[in-house]
Short mmCIF file of C-alpha atoms and ligand atoms in Angstrom, two decimals:
data_model
loop_
_atom_site.label_atom_id
_atom_site.label_comp_id
_atom_site.label_asym_id
_atom_site.label_seq_id
_atom_site.Cartn_x
_atom_site.Cartn_y
_atom_site.Cartn_z
CA MET T 18 -12.64 36.55 -54.29
CA GLY T 19 -11.25 33.04 -54.68
CA MET T 20 -10.51 30.62 -51.95
CA VAL T 21 -7.11 30.92 -50.34
CA GLU T 22 -4.79 28.54 -52.14
CA LYS T 23 -3.69 25.68 -49.93
CA LYS T 24 0.02 25.49 -49.24
CA LYS T 25 1.49 22.46 -51.03
CA ILE T 26 3.74 20.46 -48.76
CA ILE T 27 6.02 17.46 -49.14
CA ILE T 28 7.09 15.71 -45.95
CA ASP T 29 10.51 14.09 -45.97
CA THR T 30 10.23 11.60 -43.14
CA ASP T 31 11.68 8.63 -41.24
CA PRO T 32 8.53 7.38 -39.45
CA GLY T 33 8.92 7.34 -36.45
CA VAL T 34 6.24 7.91 -33.80
CA ASP T 35 6.41 11.70 -33.83
CA ASP T 36 6.63 11.59 -37.64
CA ALA T 37 3.37 9.65 -37.70
CA MET T 38 1.80 12.33 -35.56
CA ALA T 39 3.11 15.11 -37.81
CA ILE T 40 1.82 13.32 -40.94
CA PHE T 41 -1.64 12.88 -39.41
CA VAL T 42 -1.75 16.50 -38.27
CA ALA T 43 -0.77 17.57 -41.80
CA LEU T 44 -3.51 15.43 -43.33
CA ARG T 45 -6.02 16.97 -40.90
CA SER T 46 -4.90 20.57 -41.54
CA PRO T 47 -7.16 22.41 -44.00
CA GLU T 48 -4.48 25.07 -44.62
CA VAL T 49 -2.19 22.63 -46.45
CA GLU T 50 -2.29 19.98 -49.16
CA VAL T 51 0.16 17.10 -48.74
CA ILE T 52 1.40 16.34 -52.27
CA GLY T 53 3.87 13.61 -51.36
CA LEU T 54 5.94 11.83 -48.76
CA THR T 55 9.62 11.08 -49.29
CA THR T 56 11.46 8.69 -47.03
CA ILE T 57 14.84 8.63 -45.33
CA PHE T 58 16.77 6.69 -42.69
CA GLY T 59 16.93 8.01 -39.15
CA ASN T 60 14.42 6.67 -36.69
CA VAL T 61 14.36 3.51 -38.85
CA TYR T 62 16.20 2.31 -41.98
CA THR T 63 14.92 3.76 -45.26
CA THR T 64 13.17 0.55 -46.39
CA LEU T 65 11.14 0.50 -43.18
CA ALA T 66 10.51 4.26 -43.42
CA THR T 67 8.91 3.64 -46.83
CA ARG T 68 6.84 0.78 -45.49
CA ASN T 69 5.67 2.91 -42.56
CA ALA T 70 4.85 5.90 -44.77
CA LEU T 71 2.68 3.65 -46.97
CA HIS T 72 1.06 2.11 -43.90
CA LEU T 73 0.24 5.53 -42.38
CA LEU T 74 -1.35 6.74 -45.63
CA GLU T 75 -3.40 3.54 -45.87
CA PHE T 76 -4.58 3.98 -42.30
CA ALA T 77 -5.54 7.58 -43.14
CA GLU T 78 -7.24 6.43 -46.36
CA ARG T 79 -5.00 8.74 -48.35
CA THR T 80 -3.35 6.32 -50.78
CA ASP T 81 -3.78 9.02 -53.43
CA ILE T 82 -0.63 10.64 -51.96
CA PRO T 83 2.58 9.30 -53.57
CA VAL T 84 5.49 7.94 -51.52
CA ALA T 85 8.97 8.27 -53.05
CA GLU T 86 11.76 6.29 -51.44
CA GLY T 87 14.90 8.15 -50.52
CA SER T 88 18.53 7.39 -49.98
CA HIS T 89 19.71 4.34 -48.03
CA VAL T 90 23.10 5.94 -47.33
CA THR T 91 24.49 9.33 -46.31
CA ILE T 92 25.56 11.88 -48.93
CA ASN T 93 29.22 10.77 -48.77
CA LYS T 94 28.06 7.12 -48.56
CA THR T 95 30.55 6.36 -45.79
CA THR T 96 28.88 7.40 -42.55
CA LYS T 97 27.65 4.54 -40.41
CA LEU T 98 23.91 4.98 -39.96
CA ARG T 99 22.63 5.59 -36.45
CA ILE T 100 19.11 4.25 -36.20
CA ALA T 101 16.98 5.36 -33.21
CA ASP T 102 15.02 2.13 -32.68
CA PHE T 103 15.46 2.63 -28.92
CA VAL T 104 13.27 5.73 -29.21
CA HIS T 105 10.54 4.45 -31.55
CA GLY T 106 10.64 0.63 -31.28
CA ALA T 107 12.12 -1.85 -33.76
CA ASP T 108 9.25 -1.24 -36.23
CA GLY T 109 9.47 2.54 -35.78
CA LEU T 110 5.85 2.68 -34.68
CA GLY T 111 5.94 1.52 -31.08
CA ASN T 112 6.13 -2.23 -31.83
CA GLN T 113 2.49 -2.64 -32.83
CA ASN T 114 2.88 -5.45 -35.42
CA PHE T 115 0.93 -3.64 -38.09
CA PRO T 116 0.21 -5.62 -41.28
CA SER T 117 2.33 -4.90 -44.36
CA PRO T 118 0.99 -2.09 -46.54
CA LYS T 119 -0.77 -3.15 -49.72
CA GLY T 120 0.54 -0.34 -51.88
CA ARG T 121 4.05 0.47 -52.92
CA GLN T 122 6.25 3.48 -53.53
CA ILE T 123 6.43 5.23 -56.90
CA ASP T 124 9.30 4.36 -59.24
CA GLN T 125 10.89 7.79 -58.91
CA SER T 126 13.54 8.30 -56.21
CA ALA T 127 12.92 10.89 -53.50
CA PRO T 128 15.47 13.42 -54.85
CA ALA T 129 14.04 13.09 -58.40
CA PHE T 130 10.50 13.54 -57.04
CA LEU T 131 11.55 16.63 -55.07
CA VAL T 132 13.19 18.20 -58.13
CA GLU T 133 10.18 17.41 -60.31
CA GLN T 134 7.67 18.89 -57.86
CA ALA T 135 9.77 22.04 -57.40
CA ASN T 136 9.82 22.45 -61.19
CA LEU T 137 6.07 21.85 -61.53
CA ASN T 138 5.24 24.44 -58.83
CA PRO T 139 8.17 26.86 -58.70
CA GLY T 140 8.33 28.74 -55.41
CA LYS T 141 5.14 27.07 -54.23
CA VAL T 142 6.23 23.86 -52.49
CA THR T 143 7.06 23.79 -48.80
CA LEU T 144 9.33 20.90 -47.93
CA VAL T 145 9.06 19.78 -44.31
CA ALA T 146 12.18 17.77 -43.48
CA LEU T 147 11.76 15.56 -40.42
CA GLY T 148 14.85 13.34 -40.80
CA PRO T 149 18.49 13.62 -41.88
CA LEU T 150 18.85 15.98 -44.87
CA THR T 151 20.37 13.53 -47.37
CA ASN T 152 17.51 13.56 -49.91
CA ILE T 153 17.46 17.34 -49.98
CA ALA T 154 21.22 17.57 -50.47
CA LEU T 155 20.88 15.02 -53.30
CA ALA T 156 18.11 17.13 -54.88
CA ILE T 157 20.46 20.14 -54.77
CA GLN T 158 23.20 18.06 -56.44
CA LEU T 159 20.72 16.85 -59.08
CA ASP T 160 19.53 20.36 -59.90
CA PRO T 161 21.60 23.38 -58.79
CA GLU T 162 18.46 25.51 -59.21
CA PHE T 163 16.49 23.37 -56.74
CA SER T 164 17.29 25.62 -53.80
CA LYS T 165 15.77 28.57 -55.70
CA LYS T 166 12.76 26.67 -57.02
CA ILE T 167 11.66 25.06 -53.77
CA GLY T 168 9.44 27.46 -51.83
CA GLN T 169 10.65 26.88 -48.29
CA ILE T 170 12.46 24.11 -46.46
CA VAL T 171 11.32 23.75 -42.86
CA VAL T 172 13.86 21.57 -41.09
CA LEU T 173 13.50 19.73 -37.82
CA GLY T 174 17.13 19.84 -36.91
CA GLY T 175 19.86 21.28 -34.80
CA ALA T 176 20.26 22.36 -31.23
CA PHE T 177 20.93 26.08 -31.09
CA LEU T 178 22.91 26.94 -27.97
CA VAL T 179 21.53 23.94 -26.10
CA ASN T 180 22.73 20.34 -25.81
CA GLY T 181 21.91 17.82 -28.50
CA ASN T 182 20.04 14.54 -28.03
CA VAL T 183 22.66 12.20 -29.50
CA ASN T 184 25.44 13.71 -27.40
CA PRO T 185 26.03 17.15 -25.89
CA ALA T 186 26.91 18.58 -29.31
CA ALA T 187 24.55 17.02 -31.82
CA GLU T 188 20.85 16.66 -32.54
CA ALA T 189 19.85 13.36 -34.18
CA ASN T 190 18.83 14.55 -37.65
CA ILE T 191 21.93 16.67 -38.17
CA PHE T 192 24.16 13.95 -36.68
CA GLY T 193 22.60 11.50 -39.16
CA ASP T 194 24.21 13.31 -42.11
CA PRO T 195 26.19 16.43 -41.12
CA GLU T 196 27.66 16.97 -44.61
CA ALA T 197 24.19 16.97 -46.16
CA ALA T 198 22.93 19.35 -43.46
CA ASP T 199 25.73 21.84 -44.10
CA MET T 200 24.95 21.73 -47.83
CA VAL T 201 21.28 22.47 -47.20
CA PHE T 202 21.92 25.28 -44.71
CA THR T 203 24.34 26.99 -47.12
CA SER T 204 22.40 26.27 -50.33
CA GLY T 205 20.65 29.63 -50.57
CA ALA T 206 17.22 28.06 -50.16
CA ASP T 207 14.66 29.70 -47.87
CA VAL T 208 15.46 27.46 -44.89
CA LEU T 209 13.77 27.59 -41.51
CA ALA T 210 15.36 25.44 -38.79
CA VAL T 211 13.35 24.29 -35.80
CA GLY T 212 15.81 22.89 -33.27
CA LEU T 213 15.75 21.18 -29.89
CA ASN T 214 15.97 24.58 -28.18
CA VAL T 215 12.36 24.99 -29.37
CA THR T 216 10.97 21.44 -29.61
CA HIS T 217 12.05 20.56 -26.06
CA GLN T 218 9.56 23.19 -24.88
CA VAL T 219 6.64 21.34 -26.45
CA LEU T 220 5.58 18.49 -24.20
CA LEU T 221 2.58 16.23 -24.73
CA THR T 222 1.71 15.10 -21.20
CA ASP T 223 0.65 11.70 -19.92
CA ALA T 224 -2.82 13.20 -19.42
CA ASP T 225 -2.94 14.31 -23.07
CA ARG T 226 -2.22 10.73 -24.12
CA ASP T 227 -5.12 9.51 -21.96
CA THR T 228 -7.36 12.06 -23.66
CA LEU T 229 -6.31 10.69 -27.08
CA ALA T 230 -6.93 7.11 -25.92
CA GLN T 231 -10.40 7.95 -24.63
CA SER T 232 -11.38 10.18 -27.55
CA GLY T 233 -13.07 7.44 -29.55
CA ARG T 234 -11.44 9.10 -32.58
CA LYS T 235 -9.50 7.13 -35.15
CA PHE T 236 -6.27 9.15 -35.22
CA GLY T 237 -6.33 9.87 -31.49
CA GLN T 238 -6.66 6.20 -30.61
CA TYR T 239 -4.02 5.11 -33.11
CA MET T 240 -1.57 7.69 -31.77
CA SER T 241 -2.20 6.78 -28.13
CA LYS T 242 -1.26 3.16 -28.97
CA ILE T 243 1.95 3.83 -30.84
CA LEU T 244 2.98 6.49 -28.32
CA GLY T 245 3.50 3.92 -25.54
CA PHE T 246 7.10 3.09 -26.47
CA TYR T 247 7.96 6.77 -27.07
CA TYR T 248 6.56 7.68 -23.63
CA SER T 249 8.60 4.93 -21.93
CA TYR T 250 11.75 6.21 -23.61
CA HIS T 251 11.08 9.77 -22.42
CA HIS T 252 10.26 8.68 -18.87
CA ASP T 253 13.47 6.65 -18.67
CA SER T 254 15.91 8.88 -20.56
CA TYR T 255 14.74 12.41 -19.86
CA GLY T 256 12.76 11.91 -16.65
CA VAL T 257 9.86 13.94 -18.05
CA GLN T 258 6.18 13.04 -17.65
CA GLY T 259 5.42 13.38 -21.32
CA VAL T 260 7.00 13.36 -24.79
CA TYR T 261 8.60 16.04 -26.92
CA LEU T 262 6.66 16.92 -30.07
CA HIS T 263 9.63 17.50 -32.39
CA ASP T 264 8.02 16.64 -35.70
CA PRO T 265 4.48 18.00 -35.09
CA THR T 266 5.92 21.34 -33.92
CA THR T 267 8.01 21.59 -37.08
CA LEU T 268 5.03 20.66 -39.26
CA LEU T 269 2.92 23.33 -37.58
CA ALA T 270 5.68 25.89 -38.16
CA ALA T 271 4.99 25.28 -41.87
CA VAL T 272 1.21 25.40 -41.42
CA ASN T 273 1.06 28.44 -39.14
CA PRO T 274 4.40 30.28 -38.83
CA SER T 275 2.98 32.68 -36.23
CA LEU T 276 3.11 29.93 -33.58
CA LEU T 277 6.87 30.55 -33.33
CA THR T 278 9.30 33.47 -33.41
CA TYR T 279 12.48 33.53 -35.44
CA THR T 280 15.87 35.06 -35.84
CA GLU T 281 18.09 35.23 -38.93
CA GLY T 282 21.70 34.43 -39.61
CA VAL T 283 24.08 31.87 -41.09
CA VAL T 284 24.13 28.27 -39.86
CA ARG T 285 27.14 26.01 -40.38
CA VAL T 286 27.43 22.39 -39.33
CA GLN T 287 30.50 20.86 -37.73
CA THR T 288 31.46 17.80 -39.80
CA THR T 289 34.52 16.48 -37.96
CA GLY T 290 35.76 15.69 -34.49
CA ILE T 291 33.94 15.29 -31.22
CA MET T 292 31.45 18.00 -32.15
CA ARG T 293 30.41 16.42 -35.45
CA GLY T 294 26.78 17.40 -36.04
CA LEU T 295 26.92 20.63 -34.02
CA THR T 296 24.88 23.48 -35.53
CA MET T 297 26.49 26.88 -35.05
CA PHE T 298 24.46 30.00 -35.73
CA HIS T 299 26.04 33.34 -36.53
CA ASN T 300 23.79 36.23 -35.65
CA SER T 301 24.32 38.56 -38.56
CA ASN T 302 24.14 41.65 -36.32
CA ARG T 303 27.56 40.78 -34.95
CA ARG T 304 30.43 41.53 -37.33
CA PHE T 305 33.89 39.98 -36.97
CA GLU T 306 37.19 41.56 -37.99
CA GLU T 307 38.26 38.60 -40.07
CA LEU T 308 36.57 36.52 -42.71
CA THR T 309 35.07 33.41 -41.15
CA GLU T 310 33.55 30.17 -42.46
CA TRP T 311 30.20 31.93 -41.95
CA SER T 312 31.10 35.01 -44.02
CA ASN T 313 29.18 35.54 -47.27
CA LYS T 314 26.99 32.48 -46.75
CA PRO T 315 23.24 32.64 -47.28
CA ILE T 316 20.99 33.69 -44.41
CA VAL T 317 18.51 31.22 -42.92
CA LYS T 318 15.83 31.50 -40.25
CA VAL T 319 16.13 29.78 -36.90
CA ALA T 320 13.18 29.35 -34.54
CA VAL T 321 13.70 30.98 -31.14
CA THR T 322 10.44 30.72 -29.18
CA VAL T 323 7.25 28.75 -29.52
CA ASP T 324 3.75 29.07 -28.16
CA ALA T 325 3.90 25.54 -26.76
CA ALA T 326 0.38 25.52 -25.34
CA ALA T 327 -1.06 26.56 -28.71
CA VAL T 328 0.94 23.87 -30.53
CA VAL T 329 -0.23 21.13 -28.16
CA LYS T 330 -3.83 22.36 -28.38
CA LEU T 331 -3.76 22.35 -32.18
CA VAL T 332 -2.17 18.89 -32.34
CA MET T 333 -4.81 17.50 -29.98
CA GLU T 334 -7.68 19.14 -31.86
CA ARG T 335 -6.51 17.89 -35.23
CA LEU T 336 -5.95 14.32 -34.02
CA MET T 337 -9.46 14.27 -32.57
CA ASN T 338 -11.45 16.12 -35.23
CA SER T 339 -12.46 13.00 -37.10
O1 NOS G 410 17.30 10.75 -27.65
C1 NOS G 410 17.13 10.68 -28.85
N1 NOS G 410 18.05 10.14 -29.65
C2 NOS G 410 17.87 10.04 -30.99
N2 NOS G 410 16.78 10.48 -31.61
C3 NOS G 410 15.82 11.03 -30.88
C4 NOS G 410 15.94 11.15 -29.51
N3 NOS G 410 14.86 11.72 -29.04
C5 NOS G 410 14.08 11.97 -30.10
N4 NOS G 410 14.67 11.54 -31.22
C6 NOS G 410 14.16 11.63 -32.59
O2 NOS G 410 15.03 12.48 -33.33
C7 NOS G 410 14.33 13.64 -33.79
C8 NOS G 410 14.69 14.83 -32.95
O3 NOS G 410 16.03 14.93 -32.80
C9 NOS G 410 12.88 13.29 -33.70
O4 NOS G 410 12.43 12.74 -34.93
C10 NOS G 410 12.80 12.27 -32.60
O5 NOS G 410 11.82 11.30 -32.81
#
């Protein structure tokens, strides 16, 4: 009777306050082994995402984990980047003036690293995608077999039958590169999408932040500091007394899938017009008379419900267990 093999995960990330929290929770989760971070634009530009990823690993004393830098532009290279510094602060980490990291990224690009890791561990790597899906689309272009060789792709993205957070139609990660997102959703990979319809149910309250601040624990105290800016944004923009845990919820969906429930169908992404970035799910139980743009496309999973209290409890425990 051997030990249960840890799930190998790569986090594609644009840190980002809630990214930082997801990365720390991953590093504190015994069920998984983080084998790399890849970076992307979104909450910050890619160069700063790389710097922040290195910084977070140095803070966690996990410089053994490689960071591969991802794309600086969208898949079609033409989309103007929309950077959410108003959510996370100009430095992406709540304007804390952290020192520059000492280490640097590996020489391999993020898409090349993703392809290599999928080849080294076929079917065994879970990719947790917390930003726009450009690197993953590039990995699919680099190696048409990538979508079959990657184990699962757990995506924070989309807003399924609810409003987006960029505009009524679009969620930020999908809006960041809609063409890449449509490629990933229709690639045939085992994709699980966790959208705003789920993550907006998971609220870390003001009281939870106080608990982190007073914990005397390294990760809890760090998070309570960088969360200040993210809390202000939520108070002002959403009028909620807390913050949404988009990235940690998605990470925990990879760690413990039973925290959520799912449905299956085809997801397409609107790439033009006023609804650019909209994610539209076709429930495969419903058949249409005519062929549609959803017909004969691969099935993906979409999260429907979440045990929000359990997610918050687990996040809090793991940020305070050392
Ligand atoms: O209002 C917003 N506009 C843009 N990005 C946001 C907003 N709120 C949160 N995020 C960021 O985008 C991802 C979820 O869509 C998360 O990474 C979150 O940090």
